[in-house]
CSV table of C-alpha atoms in Angstrom, one decimal:
chain,number,residue,atom,x,y,z
A,28,MET,CA,-22.1,-16.6,6.8
A,29,ALA,CA,-19.5,-19.2,7.0
A,30,LYS,CA,-16.5,-18.6,9.1
A,31,SER,CA,-12.6,-18.1,7.0
A,32,LYS,CA,-10.3,-21.5,7.6
A,33,THR,CA,-6.9,-20.9,8.3
A,34,ASN,CA,-4.3,-21.3,5.7
A,35,PRO,CA,-1.0,-23.9,7.1
A,36,LYS,CA,1.2,-21.4,5.2
A,37,VAL,CA,-0.1,-18.8,6.8
A,38,ASP,CA,1.1,-20.1,10.2
A,39,ALA,CA,3.9,-19.2,10.1
A,40,PHE,CA,3.9,-15.8,9.5
A,41,PHE,CA,1.9,-16.0,12.6
A,42,SER,CA,4.0,-17.5,14.9
A,43,GLU,CA,7.8,-16.8,14.1
A,44,ALA,CA,6.6,-12.8,14.4
A,45,GLU,CA,9.1,-11.4,16.3
A,46,LYS,CA,7.1,-8.1,17.5
A,47,TRP,CA,3.4,-7.8,17.3
A,48,GLN,CA,2.1,-11.4,17.9
A,49,ALA,CA,0.0,-11.1,19.9
A,50,GLU,CA,-1.6,-8.2,18.3
A,51,PHE,CA,-1.5,-10.2,14.8
A,52,LYS,CA,-3.0,-13.4,16.1
A,53,GLU,CA,-6.0,-11.1,17.4
A,54,LEU,CA,-6.6,-9.3,13.8
A,55,ARG,CA,-6.3,-12.6,12.5
A,56,LYS,CA,-8.9,-13.7,14.9
A,57,ILE,CA,-11.1,-10.7,13.7
A,58,ALA,CA,-10.3,-11.5,9.6
A,59,LEU,CA,-11.4,-15.5,10.2
A,60,THR,CA,-14.4,-14.8,11.1
A,61,CYS,CA,-15.7,-13.4,7.6
A,62,PRO,CA,-16.5,-14.8,4.1
A,63,LEU,CA,-13.0,-15.0,3.4
A,64,THR,CA,-9.7,-16.7,1.9
A,65,GLU,CA,-6.3,-16.5,4.1
A,66,GLU,CA,-3.5,-16.7,1.8
A,67,LEU,CA,0.3,-15.4,1.7
A,68,LYS,CA,1.1,-12.2,-0.3
A,69,TRP,CA,3.7,-9.7,-0.4
A,70,GLY,CA,4.9,-12.0,3.0
A,71,HIS,CA,2.0,-11.0,5.1
A,72,PRO,CA,-1.8,-12.6,5.9
A,73,CYS,CA,-4.0,-11.3,3.5
A,74,TYR,CA,-7.6,-12.6,2.8
A,75,THR,CA,-9.5,-12.4,0.0
A,76,ASP,CA,-12.5,-12.5,-2.1
A,77,GLN,CA,-12.3,-15.2,-4.9
A,78,THR,CA,-9.1,-13.3,-6.1
A,79,ASN,CA,-9.3,-10.2,-5.3
A,80,ASN,CA,-6.9,-8.9,-1.9
A,81,ILE,CA,-9.6,-7.5,0.5
A,82,VAL,CA,-7.2,-7.1,3.1
A,83,LEU,CA,-4.0,-7.4,4.8
A,84,ILE,CA,-2.2,-7.7,7.7
A,85,HIS,CA,1.1,-5.9,8.6
A,86,GLY,CA,3.7,-4.9,11.1
A,87,PHE,CA,6.3,-2.0,11.1
A,88,LYS,CA,8.2,-0.6,13.8
A,89,GLU,CA,5.6,1.8,15.1
A,90,TYR,CA,2.2,0.3,14.9
A,91,CYS,CA,0.7,-2.0,13.2
A,92,ALA,CA,-2.2,-2.3,10.5
A,93,LEU,CA,-5.0,-3.2,9.1
A,94,LEU,CA,-4.5,-3.0,5.4
A,95,PHE,CA,-7.6,-2.2,3.2
A,96,MET,CA,-6.5,-2.2,-0.2
A,97,LYS,CA,-9.9,-0.2,-1.2
A,98,GLY,CA,-9.7,1.7,2.0
A,99,ALA,CA,-10.7,4.8,0.4
A,100,LEU,CA,-14.2,3.6,-0.7
A,101,LEU,CA,-15.8,2.8,2.7
A,102,LYS,CA,-17.2,5.2,4.4
A,103,ASP,CA,-15.0,5.2,7.6
A,104,PRO,CA,-17.8,6.6,10.5
A,105,LYS,CA,-15.1,6.2,12.9
A,106,GLY,CA,-12.2,7.6,11.3
A,107,ILE,CA,-10.0,5.5,11.6
A,108,LEU,CA,-8.7,4.6,8.0
A,109,ILE,CA,-5.2,6.4,7.7
A,110,GLN,CA,-3.2,7.1,3.9
A,111,GLN,CA,0.0,5.9,4.5
A,112,THR,CA,1.1,8.6,2.4
A,113,LYS,CA,0.0,11.4,0.3
A,114,ASN,CA,0.2,9.5,-2.7
A,115,VAL,CA,-1.3,6.0,-2.4
A,116,GLN,CA,-4.8,6.2,-4.1
A,117,ALA,CA,-6.5,3.3,-2.9
A,118,GLY,CA,-5.2,1.7,0.4
A,119,ARG,CA,-5.7,2.9,4.0
A,120,GLN,CA,-4.5,1.4,7.0
A,121,ILE,CA,-6.0,1.3,10.3
A,122,ARG,CA,-3.3,1.2,12.8
A,123,PHE,CA,-2.9,-0.3,16.7
A,124,THR,CA,0.0,-0.1,19.2
A,125,ASN,CA,-1.5,-1.9,22.1
A,126,LEU,CA,-3.8,-5.4,21.7
A,127,ARG,CA,-6.8,-3.7,24.1
A,128,GLU,CA,-7.2,-1.1,20.8
A,129,ILE,CA,-7.7,-4.9,18.5
A,130,VAL,CA,-10.4,-6.2,21.3
A,131,LYS,CA,-11.9,-2.9,22.2
A,132,LEU,CA,-12.2,-2.0,18.7
A,133,ALA,CA,-13.1,-6.2,17.3
A,134,PRO,CA,-16.9,-5.3,16.4
A,135,VAL,CA,-15.6,-2.8,14.3
A,136,LEU,CA,-13.2,-3.8,12.0
A,137,LYS,CA,-15.7,-7.0,11.4
A,138,ALA,CA,-17.8,-4.2,9.8
A,139,TYR,CA,-14.8,-2.4,8.2
A,140,ILE,CA,-13.5,-6.1,6.6
A,141,LEU,CA,-17.4,-6.3,5.8
A,142,GLU,CA,-17.7,-2.9,4.0
A,143,ALA,CA,-14.8,-3.8,2.1
A,144,ILE,CA,-16.2,-6.8,0.8
A,145,GLU,CA,-19.3,-5.7,-0.4
A,146,VAL,CA,-17.4,-2.7,-2.1
A,147,GLU,CA,-15.0,-5.9,-4.2
A,148,LYS,CA,-18.2,-7.4,-4.5
A,149,ALA,CA,-20.6,-4.7,-6.1
A,150,GLY,CA,-17.2,-4.2,-8.6
A,151,LEU,CA,-16.4,-0.6,-7.6
A,152,LYS,CA,-13.0,0.4,-8.2
A,153,VAL,CA,-11.3,3.9,-6.6
A,154,ALA,CA,-10.4,6.8,-9.7
A,155,TYR,CA,-6.8,6.7,-9.6
A,156,LYS,CA,-5.0,9.5,-11.1
A,157,LYS,CA,-3.3,9.4,-14.0
A,158,THR,CA,0.8,10.4,-14.6
A,159,SER,CA,0.2,14.1,-16.0
A,160,ASP,CA,-2.1,15.0,-13.3
A,161,PHE,CA,1.1,14.5,-11.1
A,162,GLN,CA,3.6,17.3,-11.0
A,163,VAL,CA,6.9,16.3,-12.6
A,164,PRO,CA,10.1,18.4,-10.1
A,165,GLU,CA,11.6,21.1,-11.7
A,166,GLU,CA,15.6,19.4,-11.3
A,167,PHE,CA,14.0,16.6,-13.7
A,168,GLN,CA,11.5,19.1,-16.2
A,169,LYS,CA,15.1,20.1,-17.2
A,170,LYS,CA,16.4,17.2,-18.1
A,171,LEU,CA,13.7,16.3,-19.9
A,172,ASP,CA,13.8,19.4,-21.8
A,173,GLU,CA,17.5,19.4,-22.7
A,174,SER,CA,17.1,15.1,-24.2
A,175,PRO,CA,14.3,14.2,-26.8
A,176,VAL,CA,15.9,10.7,-25.8
A,177,LEU,CA,15.9,11.3,-21.9
A,178,LYS,CA,12.0,12.9,-23.5
A,179,THR,CA,10.6,9.6,-25.5
A,180,ALA,CA,12.2,6.9,-23.5
A,181,PHE,CA,10.8,8.5,-19.7
A,182,THR,CA,7.1,8.5,-21.9
A,183,ALA,CA,7.6,5.1,-23.4
A,184,LEU,CA,7.8,3.6,-19.3
A,185,THR,CA,4.1,2.1,-18.2
A,186,PRO,CA,2.0,4.4,-16.1
A,187,GLY,CA,3.2,3.3,-13.1
A,188,ARG,CA,6.2,3.4,-14.0
A,189,GLN,CA,6.1,6.8,-14.3
A,190,ARG,CA,4.9,7.7,-11.1
A,191,GLY,CA,7.1,5.5,-9.2
A,192,TYR,CA,9.6,8.3,-10.5
A,193,LEU,CA,7.9,11.5,-10.3
A,194,PHE,CA,7.3,10.1,-6.0
A,195,HIS,CA,10.3,9.4,-5.7
A,196,PHE,CA,12.1,12.1,-7.3
A,197,SER,CA,9.8,14.8,-5.6
A,198,ALA,CA,10.5,12.8,-2.1
A,199,ALA,CA,13.6,14.6,-1.9
A,200,LYS,CA,13.0,17.5,-0.1
A,201,GLN,CA,16.6,19.7,-1.5
A,202,SER,CA,16.6,20.7,-5.3
A,203,LYS,CA,20.3,19.1,-4.8
A,204,THR,CA,18.9,16.1,-3.3
A,205,ARG,CA,16.1,16.0,-6.2
A,206,GLU,CA,19.1,16.7,-8.8
A,207,ALA,CA,21.0,14.1,-7.4
A,208,ARG,CA,18.3,11.1,-7.4
A,209,VAL,CA,17.3,12.2,-11.3
A,210,GLU,CA,21.1,11.6,-12.5
A,211,LYS,CA,21.3,8.8,-10.8
A,212,TYR,CA,18.0,7.0,-12.4
A,213,ILE,CA,18.2,8.0,-16.0
A,214,PRO,CA,20.3,5.4,-17.4
A,215,GLN,CA,17.5,3.4,-15.4
A,216,ILE,CA,15.2,5.4,-17.7
A,217,LEU,CA,17.0,5.3,-20.6
A,218,LYS,CA,16.9,1.4,-20.3
A,219,GLY,CA,13.1,1.1,-20.0
A,220,LYS,CA,13.0,-0.3,-16.4
A,221,GLY,CA,11.8,1.2,-13.5
A,222,PHE,CA,12.5,2.4,-10.4
A,223,ASP,CA,12.5,-0.5,-8.5
A,224,ASP,CA,13.5,-2.6,-11.0
């Protein structure tokens, strides 16, 4: 099995990381033992098989992680894959808070990466929920019912944009906050723009 080569474009990520530098380098070492191409995507080291993204290294305040793009399809015999939020459908993370954890799990991490490659080669797909499967917050539903123009504009958005709005509106715990979010984004929806455009 051929090992991956380092990509000079990715070197800066590892040398400039202010936090998790040792952990990132260890994760890179493990990823490079697999037959993948090292690239820089979304500002992070991403390991690909042909054009398919397999795993990404990224860091947060509390932890660093390996993000498996189709992690929901992995067997996860060790029970270590984490769904980042309830709205994430395909990706799963393995999180670390220190270098020892990574070193100890190195053979397991390599096995998970190799399985992720096989999932991709087999052409397996994550069964994504349809936008209609997501609950529309009542504050937004009320506005849709009151305004046919808004309803038409929302329906015309791509499914991804529709989900983005529904997630954002639903994430607010209080009705007042949900109402404020809906009001704020009505102009965006009417312009046919996404939540983060």
